[in-house]
Structures are given as C-alpha cells and as structure tokens.
Amino acid sequence: MSTLVRLSDVSKRFGQKEVLKQINLSVTSGEILGILGPSGAGKTTLLHLLTQRLSPDTGKIVYGKACKDALFPIGAMMDTLGLYDRLSIQENLSFYARLFHQNPDQIPALLQRIGLDQDRHTRCAKLSKGMRDRLALARALLAHAPLLLLDEPTASLDPLSTERIHTILLEEKAKGTTILLCTHHMEEADKLCDHISLLHQGEIIEYGTPTEICQRHTPKNAIRVCLQDGTVITYHRQKDGADAIRTYLLKECIASMHTSEHNLEQVFIELSGRGLHDEEYSVVMAKTK
C-alpha cells in the first residue's frame, strides 16, 4: 500500500502555546486511521493543517500521487460545517456539487444513503445538530475524494444514525477511500480503524492497531477468577495459580474467568494519567485548540 499523506516533525503554535509537537505520521492509502484524544488535544488543529487552512510552524506535510492528481483531493467534515442556513439540504448539496464539478444527479441517492432524503427541502437553519452533521458528511462524500478528513462525525448522533455512518465509512474504505477519523469514542475507533494514534497534549504517545496497542499495555499473565459465592481472586499464570484454578474447576464453583486485557481508554489513562472524557482536562485543552 502506498503512503497518501506523510507528516514529518510537524509542530504548530498559537501564541505561547505549542498545540502540536513534532508530529510524525503516515497515512496509508485505503486505510482508516484514527486520531484519538479528548477535546482540545490538538485533533482539529491537525485536520486544519491537512486541509491547508493552517500551515505548520516547523516540519512538512507531503501528499501522495493520488491526492496530487485529484482536482479536489480532500473531502472534509470539520467543526465549522460550512453550510448555508438559508438554503435547503438539497440546495446546499447542489451548490457544492457545482463547486466540486460533480454531477448533481447523484444527490438523491446520497441523501437516501445518509438518511436525509425525507428532509431534502428543509432549510439548514431548521435542522437539528445531528442532521447538520449528517449533511456535512454528505457534502464531504460528494467530492469523491481519495482522502476523507472527519472530525467527530458521530458525536451528536443517536445510536441508529451512528451505525448508519459506520456502515458508510466502511463502504467508503472498501472502495479504496482513505479516511482520517478524529474521535474520542473508543468503541468507534476499535470497530473502524486499521491503525490508531493516541494524541495527548499535542503529542502522539502511542501508535498501532487497536489490538497491538492494548496488548502492549495489558498487565501480563493475570487471570481474574469469579467464584459462584461472589469471591473474586486474581492469579498469575504460574504453577500455583494454575493448580488453584484447576481445583476450582474440579469443584465446579467458578462463575467466570477473565484475562486482564486493557481496552483503549484504559491504555490512554495509563499513558496520560487522564481519561478521554475528563471534563477538566477538556476545558483546559480546548483553549489551545
């Protein structure tokens, strides 16, 4: 697989605050790369650099041939949606179809796919936050770009709409589209992403597949045994522990057994000392976004 975008030692500062610090990252063609971190960790700034709305203070961003050959190389759904309140859903997409040099005849099918076909004549000003987000995603898909940059695409959606968007993103990946997904939802990242970068205070503190990251930070050789009387005992994978577990198995008094596997949020807490939904952290870091 070829590299679609490469960031080398990229840093960005706003005033005295360095928001991104020496970011090195490669996005491979046809993958979904997740950028995980709490609000204010620098995810949106990273996307603004990739769309060239901002320029790095140091380092460089190099785009691969697929992006360079495309007239509109990037489809983006950002925190500033870029929708026109006085226009309807249909009119917004018709405008962007002309801007992207795309056939407007595809809009009805796109609206049905995104779940907005019944509301196509509704003015954007009257849409809920979730509907506006789906419209912004439809606009990003309209460009048929080789690279999609998505900033929290399901943050304001209900579970059914979220599942619909997840299906769409996996379909786009199957077509060969490369997706960079910024999110703070661990389950979403684990389900969708081929690789994940954990971003903390502007630095990438871990990278790999979801499984690799969790395995690297899971306590070794620990097994938790829950007995039928409610007792919970943790054993290490040594002879004494094996003998004890065998005894409980023979007595048929084990309710359940679990290996001590970390999930992505536990890994982030271990590495950063803060949870991905830590409100105090989000408020402080949002000022540097």
CSV table of C-alpha atoms in Angstrom, one decimal:
chain,number,residue,atom,x,y,z
A,1,MET,CA,0.0,0.0,0.0
A,2,SER,CA,1.2,3.5,-0.9
A,3,THR,CA,1.5,6.4,1.5
A,4,LEU,CA,-1.2,9.0,0.8
A,5,VAL,CA,0.0,11.7,3.3
A,6,ARG,CA,3.1,11.9,5.4
A,7,LEU,CA,3.8,14.4,8.3
A,8,SER,CA,7.4,14.9,9.3
A,9,ASP,CA,8.3,16.7,12.5
A,10,VAL,CA,5.1,18.9,12.2
A,11,SER,CA,4.6,21.5,15.0
A,12,LYS,CA,2.1,24.3,15.4
A,13,ARG,CA,2.0,27.1,18.0
A,14,PHE,CA,-0.7,29.6,18.9
A,15,GLY,CA,0.9,32.4,20.8
A,16,GLN,CA,2.9,30.9,23.6
A,17,LYS,CA,1.1,27.5,23.4
A,18,GLU,CA,2.6,24.7,21.3
A,19,VAL,CA,-0.6,22.8,20.2
A,20,LEU,CA,1.2,20.2,18.1
A,21,LYS,CA,4.7,19.0,18.9
A,22,GLN,CA,6.9,17.1,16.4
A,23,ILE,CA,4.1,15.1,14.8
A,24,ASN,CA,5.4,12.2,12.6
A,25,LEU,CA,2.6,10.3,11.0
A,26,SER,CA,2.0,8.3,7.7
A,27,VAL,CA,-1.5,7.7,6.3
A,28,THR,CA,-1.6,4.7,4.1
A,29,SER,CA,-3.8,4.6,1.0
A,30,GLY,CA,-7.1,2.7,1.7
A,31,GLU,CA,-6.9,2.7,5.5
A,32,ILE,CA,-9.0,4.2,8.3
A,33,LEU,CA,-6.6,5.9,10.6
A,34,GLY,CA,-8.0,7.0,14.0
A,35,ILE,CA,-6.7,10.1,15.8
A,36,LEU,CA,-7.8,9.6,19.4
A,37,GLY,CA,-7.8,12.1,22.3
A,38,PRO,CA,-10.0,14.3,24.4
A,39,SER,CA,-11.4,17.6,23.2
A,40,GLY,CA,-8.6,20.1,22.9
A,41,ALA,CA,-5.8,17.6,22.5
A,42,GLY,CA,-5.0,19.0,19.0
A,43,LYS,CA,-7.0,16.8,16.7
A,44,THR,CA,-8.9,19.6,15.0
A,45,THR,CA,-5.7,21.6,14.5
A,46,LEU,CA,-4.1,18.6,12.9
A,47,LEU,CA,-7.0,18.4,10.4
A,48,HIS,CA,-6.7,22.1,9.7
A,49,LEU,CA,-3.1,21.6,8.8
A,50,LEU,CA,-4.0,18.7,6.4
A,51,THR,CA,-6.6,20.8,4.6
A,52,GLN,CA,-4.0,23.6,4.4
A,53,ARG,CA,-6.2,26.0,6.2
A,54,LEU,CA,-3.2,26.4,8.5
A,55,SER,CA,0.5,26.0,7.8
A,56,PRO,CA,2.9,24.2,10.2
A,57,ASP,CA,5.4,26.3,12.0
A,58,THR,CA,8.0,23.6,11.6
A,59,GLY,CA,8.1,20.3,9.7
A,60,LYS,CA,6.4,19.4,6.4
A,61,ILE,CA,3.3,17.7,5.1
A,62,VAL,CA,3.8,15.7,1.8
A,63,TYR,CA,0.8,14.4,-0.2
A,64,GLY,CA,1.0,11.3,-2.4
A,65,LYS,CA,0.3,11.0,-6.1
A,66,ALA,CA,-3.4,10.1,-5.6
A,67,CYS,CA,-4.1,13.5,-3.8
A,68,LYS,CA,-1.9,15.5,-6.2
A,69,ASP,CA,-3.7,14.1,-9.3
A,70,ALA,CA,-7.2,14.8,-7.9
A,71,LEU,CA,-8.8,18.2,-8.7
A,72,PHE,CA,-10.4,18.3,-5.2
A,73,PRO,CA,-8.1,15.9,-3.3
A,74,ILE,CA,-9.7,16.2,0.2
A,75,GLY,CA,-13.3,15.7,1.4
A,76,ALA,CA,-13.6,17.3,4.9
A,77,MET,CA,-16.1,17.4,7.7
A,78,MET,CA,-14.8,19.9,10.2
A,79,ASP,CA,-16.0,21.5,13.4
A,80,THR,CA,-17.0,24.6,11.3
A,81,LEU,CA,-19.5,22.9,9.0
A,82,GLY,CA,-19.6,25.4,6.1
A,83,LEU,CA,-23.4,25.0,5.5
A,84,TYR,CA,-25.7,27.8,4.3
A,85,ASP,CA,-28.6,28.3,6.7
A,86,ARG,CA,-31.0,29.9,4.2
A,87,LEU,CA,-30.6,27.0,1.7
A,88,SER,CA,-32.3,23.7,2.0
A,89,ILE,CA,-30.4,20.4,2.3
A,90,GLN,CA,-30.9,19.8,-1.5
A,91,GLU,CA,-29.7,23.4,-2.3
A,92,ASN,CA,-26.7,23.1,-0.1
A,93,LEU,CA,-25.6,19.9,-1.9
A,94,SER,CA,-26.4,21.3,-5.3
A,95,PHE,CA,-24.2,24.3,-4.7
A,96,TYR,CA,-21.3,22.1,-3.6
A,97,ALA,CA,-21.8,19.7,-6.5
A,98,ARG,CA,-21.2,22.6,-8.9
A,99,LEU,CA,-18.2,23.7,-6.8
A,100,PHE,CA,-16.7,20.2,-6.8
A,101,HIS,CA,-17.5,19.7,-10.5
A,102,GLN,CA,-19.7,16.7,-9.6
A,103,ASN,CA,-23.0,15.5,-11.2
A,104,PRO,CA,-25.9,16.8,-9.1
A,105,ASP,CA,-28.0,13.8,-10.2
A,106,GLN,CA,-26.2,11.7,-7.6
A,107,ILE,CA,-27.6,13.9,-4.7
A,108,PRO,CA,-30.9,11.9,-4.3
A,109,ALA,CA,-29.1,8.6,-3.8
A,110,LEU,CA,-26.6,10.3,-1.5
A,111,LEU,CA,-29.4,11.8,0.7
A,112,GLN,CA,-31.1,8.4,0.9
A,113,ARG,CA,-27.8,6.8,1.9
A,114,ILE,CA,-27.2,9.4,4.6
A,115,GLY,CA,-30.8,9.2,5.9
A,116,LEU,CA,-31.9,12.8,4.9
A,117,ASP,CA,-34.0,12.1,1.8
A,118,GLN,CA,-37.3,12.8,3.5
A,119,ASP,CA,-35.9,16.2,4.7
A,120,ARG,CA,-34.3,17.4,1.5
A,121,HIS,CA,-36.4,20.5,1.2
A,122,THR,CA,-35.9,21.6,4.8
A,123,ARG,CA,-33.8,24.7,5.3
A,124,CYS,CA,-30.5,24.2,7.0
A,125,ALA,CA,-31.4,26.7,9.8
A,126,LYS,CA,-34.2,24.3,11.0
A,127,LEU,CA,-32.0,21.2,11.2
A,128,SER,CA,-31.0,19.6,14.4
A,129,LYS,CA,-27.3,19.3,15.3
A,130,GLY,CA,-27.3,15.6,14.3
A,131,MET,CA,-29.0,16.3,10.9
A,132,ARG,CA,-26.5,19.1,10.2
A,133,ASP,CA,-23.6,16.8,10.9
A,134,ARG,CA,-25.1,14.2,8.5
A,135,LEU,CA,-25.4,16.9,5.9
A,136,ALA,CA,-21.8,17.9,6.4
A,137,LEU,CA,-20.7,14.3,5.9
A,138,ALA,CA,-22.8,14.1,2.8
A,139,ARG,CA,-21.0,17.2,1.5
A,140,ALA,CA,-17.7,15.6,2.2
A,141,LEU,CA,-18.7,12.4,0.4
A,142,LEU,CA,-20.0,14.4,-2.6
A,143,ALA,CA,-16.4,15.3,-3.6
A,144,HIS,CA,-15.5,11.7,-4.3
A,145,ALA,CA,-12.0,12.5,-2.9
A,146,PRO,CA,-9.3,9.9,-2.3
A,147,LEU,CA,-8.9,11.3,1.3
A,148,LEU,CA,-11.7,12.0,3.8
A,149,LEU,CA,-10.9,14.0,6.9
A,150,LEU,CA,-13.6,13.6,9.5
A,151,ASP,CA,-13.8,15.5,12.8
A,152,GLU,CA,-16.1,13.7,15.3
A,153,PRO,CA,-18.6,12.7,12.6
A,154,THR,CA,-20.9,10.8,15.1
A,155,ALA,CA,-20.5,13.0,18.2
A,156,SER,CA,-24.1,14.3,18.1
A,157,LEU,CA,-25.9,11.3,16.6
A,158,ASP,CA,-28.2,8.7,18.1
A,159,PRO,CA,-27.1,5.0,18.1
A,160,LEU,CA,-29.1,4.1,14.9
A,161,SER,CA,-27.7,7.1,12.9
A,162,THR,CA,-24.2,6.3,14.3
A,163,GLU,CA,-24.5,2.7,13.0
A,164,ARG,CA,-25.6,4.0,9.6
A,165,ILE,CA,-22.5,6.3,9.4
A,166,HIS,CA,-20.2,3.5,10.5
A,167,THR,CA,-21.6,1.4,7.6
A,168,ILE,CA,-21.0,4.2,5.2
A,169,LEU,CA,-17.4,4.7,6.3
A,170,LEU,CA,-16.6,1.0,5.9
A,171,GLU,CA,-18.2,1.1,2.4
A,172,GLU,CA,-16.0,4.0,1.5
A,173,LYS,CA,-12.9,2.2,2.8
A,174,ALA,CA,-13.9,-0.8,0.6
A,175,LYS,CA,-13.9,1.5,-2.4
A,176,GLY,CA,-10.3,2.5,-1.7
A,177,THR,CA,-11.0,5.8,0.1
A,178,THR,CA,-8.5,6.8,2.8
A,179,ILE,CA,-10.2,8.1,6.0
A,180,LEU,CA,-8.6,10.0,8.8
A,181,LEU,CA,-11.1,9.9,11.7
A,182,CYS,CA,-10.7,12.1,14.7
A,183,THR,CA,-12.8,10.8,17.6
A,184,HIS,CA,-12.8,10.3,21.4
A,185,HIS,CA,-15.2,7.3,21.2
A,186,MET,CA,-13.2,4.2,22.0
A,187,GLU,CA,-15.7,1.7,20.6
A,188,GLU,CA,-15.9,3.6,17.4
A,189,ALA,CA,-12.2,3.6,16.9
A,190,ASP,CA,-11.9,-0.1,17.8
A,191,LYS,CA,-14.6,-1.0,15.3
A,192,LEU,CA,-13.5,1.1,12.4
A,193,CYS,CA,-9.8,1.9,12.5
A,194,ASP,CA,-6.9,-0.1,11.0
A,195,HIS,CA,-4.4,2.0,13.0
A,196,ILE,CA,-4.7,4.4,15.8
A,197,SER,CA,-2.6,7.4,17.0
A,198,LEU,CA,-3.2,8.4,20.6
A,199,LEU,CA,-2.9,12.2,20.9
A,200,HIS,CA,-2.2,13.8,24.3
A,201,GLN,CA,-1.3,17.5,24.8
A,202,GLY,CA,-0.3,17.8,21.2
A,203,GLU,CA,2.0,14.7,21.1
A,204,ILE,CA,1.4,11.2,19.7
A,205,ILE,CA,2.0,9.0,22.7
A,206,GLU,CA,1.1,5.6,21.1
A,207,TYR,CA,0.5,4.2,17.6
A,208,GLY,CA,-0.5,0.8,16.2
A,209,THR,CA,-3.6,-1.3,15.5
A,210,PRO,CA,-6.2,-1.4,18.3
A,211,THR,CA,-5.1,-4.9,19.3
A,212,GLU,CA,-1.4,-4.1,19.3
A,213,ILE,CA,-1.9,-1.1,21.5
A,214,CYS,CA,-4.0,-2.9,24.0
A,215,GLN,CA,-1.6,-5.9,24.1
A,216,ARG,CA,1.4,-3.7,24.7
A,217,HIS,CA,-0.2,-2.2,27.8
A,218,THR,CA,-2.1,-5.1,29.2
A,219,PRO,CA,-0.8,-6.5,32.5
A,220,LYS,CA,1.0,-9.8,31.8
A,221,ASN,CA,-0.1,-13.2,33.0
A,222,ALA,CA,-3.1,-12.1,35.1
A,223,ILE,CA,-6.3,-14.1,35.3
A,224,ARG,CA,-9.3,-13.0,37.3
A,225,VAL,CA,-11.5,-15.8,38.7
A,226,CYS,CA,-15.0,-15.0,39.9
A,227,LEU,CA,-16.4,-17.8,42.1
A,228,GLN,CA,-20.1,-18.6,42.5
A,229,ASP,CA,-20.2,-17.2,46.0
A,230,GLY,CA,-19.1,-13.8,44.7
A,231,THR,CA,-15.4,-14.1,45.7
A,232,VAL,CA,-13.0,-12.5,43.1
A,233,ILE,CA,-9.4,-13.7,43.0
A,234,THR,CA,-6.6,-12.7,40.6
A,235,TYR,CA,-3.9,-15.3,39.8
A,236,HIS,CA,-0.7,-15.0,37.7
A,237,ARG,CA,0.0,-17.6,35.1
A,238,GLN,CA,2.3,-19.7,37.3
A,239,LYS,CA,2.1,-23.2,38.7
A,240,ASP,CA,0.5,-22.1,42.0
A,241,GLY,CA,-2.2,-20.2,40.1
A,242,ALA,CA,-2.8,-23.0,37.7
A,243,ASP,CA,-3.2,-25.5,40.5
A,244,ALA,CA,-5.7,-23.3,42.3
A,245,ILE,CA,-7.8,-22.7,39.2
A,246,ARG,CA,-7.7,-26.4,38.4
A,247,THR,CA,-9.1,-27.1,41.9
A,248,TYR,CA,-11.9,-24.6,41.5
A,249,LEU,CA,-12.7,-26.1,38.1
A,250,LEU,CA,-13.0,-29.6,39.6
A,251,LYS,CA,-15.2,-28.3,42.3
A,252,GLU,CA,-17.4,-26.6,39.6
A,253,CYS,CA,-17.5,-23.4,41.6
A,254,ILE,CA,-16.3,-20.9,39.1
A,255,ALA,CA,-18.8,-18.5,37.7
A,256,SER,CA,-16.5,-16.8,35.2
A,257,MET,CA,-12.8,-16.2,34.3
A,258,HIS,CA,-11.3,-13.2,32.6
A,259,THR,CA,-7.8,-12.3,31.4
A,260,SER,CA,-6.9,-8.8,32.4
A,261,GLU,CA,-7.0,-7.2,28.9
A,262,HIS,CA,-6.9,-3.4,28.7
A,263,ASN,CA,-9.2,-1.5,26.4
A,264,LEU,CA,-8.1,1.7,24.5
A,265,GLU,CA,-9.4,4.0,27.2
A,266,GLN,CA,-7.6,2.2,29.9
A,267,VAL,CA,-4.4,2.4,27.8
A,268,PHE,CA,-4.9,6.2,27.4
A,269,ILE,CA,-5.4,6.6,31.2
A,270,GLU,CA,-2.3,4.6,31.8
A,271,LEU,CA,-0.2,6.7,29.4
A,272,SER,CA,-1.6,10.1,30.1
A,273,GLY,CA,-3.0,9.9,33.6
A,274,ARG,CA,-6.3,11.3,32.4
A,275,GLY,CA,-9.4,9.8,30.9
A,276,LEU,CA,-10.7,10.7,27.4
A,277,HIS,CA,-13.8,12.2,28.9
A,278,ASP,CA,-12.1,14.1,31.7
A,279,GLU,CA,-14.1,17.4,31.8
A,280,GLU,CA,-11.5,19.5,33.5
A,281,TYR,CA,-8.8,18.3,31.0
A,282,SER,CA,-11.1,19.0,28.0
A,283,VAL,CA,-11.9,22.6,29.2
A,284,VAL,CA,-8.2,23.4,29.8
A,285,MET,CA,-7.0,21.9,26.5
A,286,ALA,CA,-9.9,23.4,24.5
A,287,LYS,CA,-8.3,26.8,25.0
A,288,THR,CA,-5.3,25.6,22.9
A,289,LYS,CA,-7.3,24.0,20.1
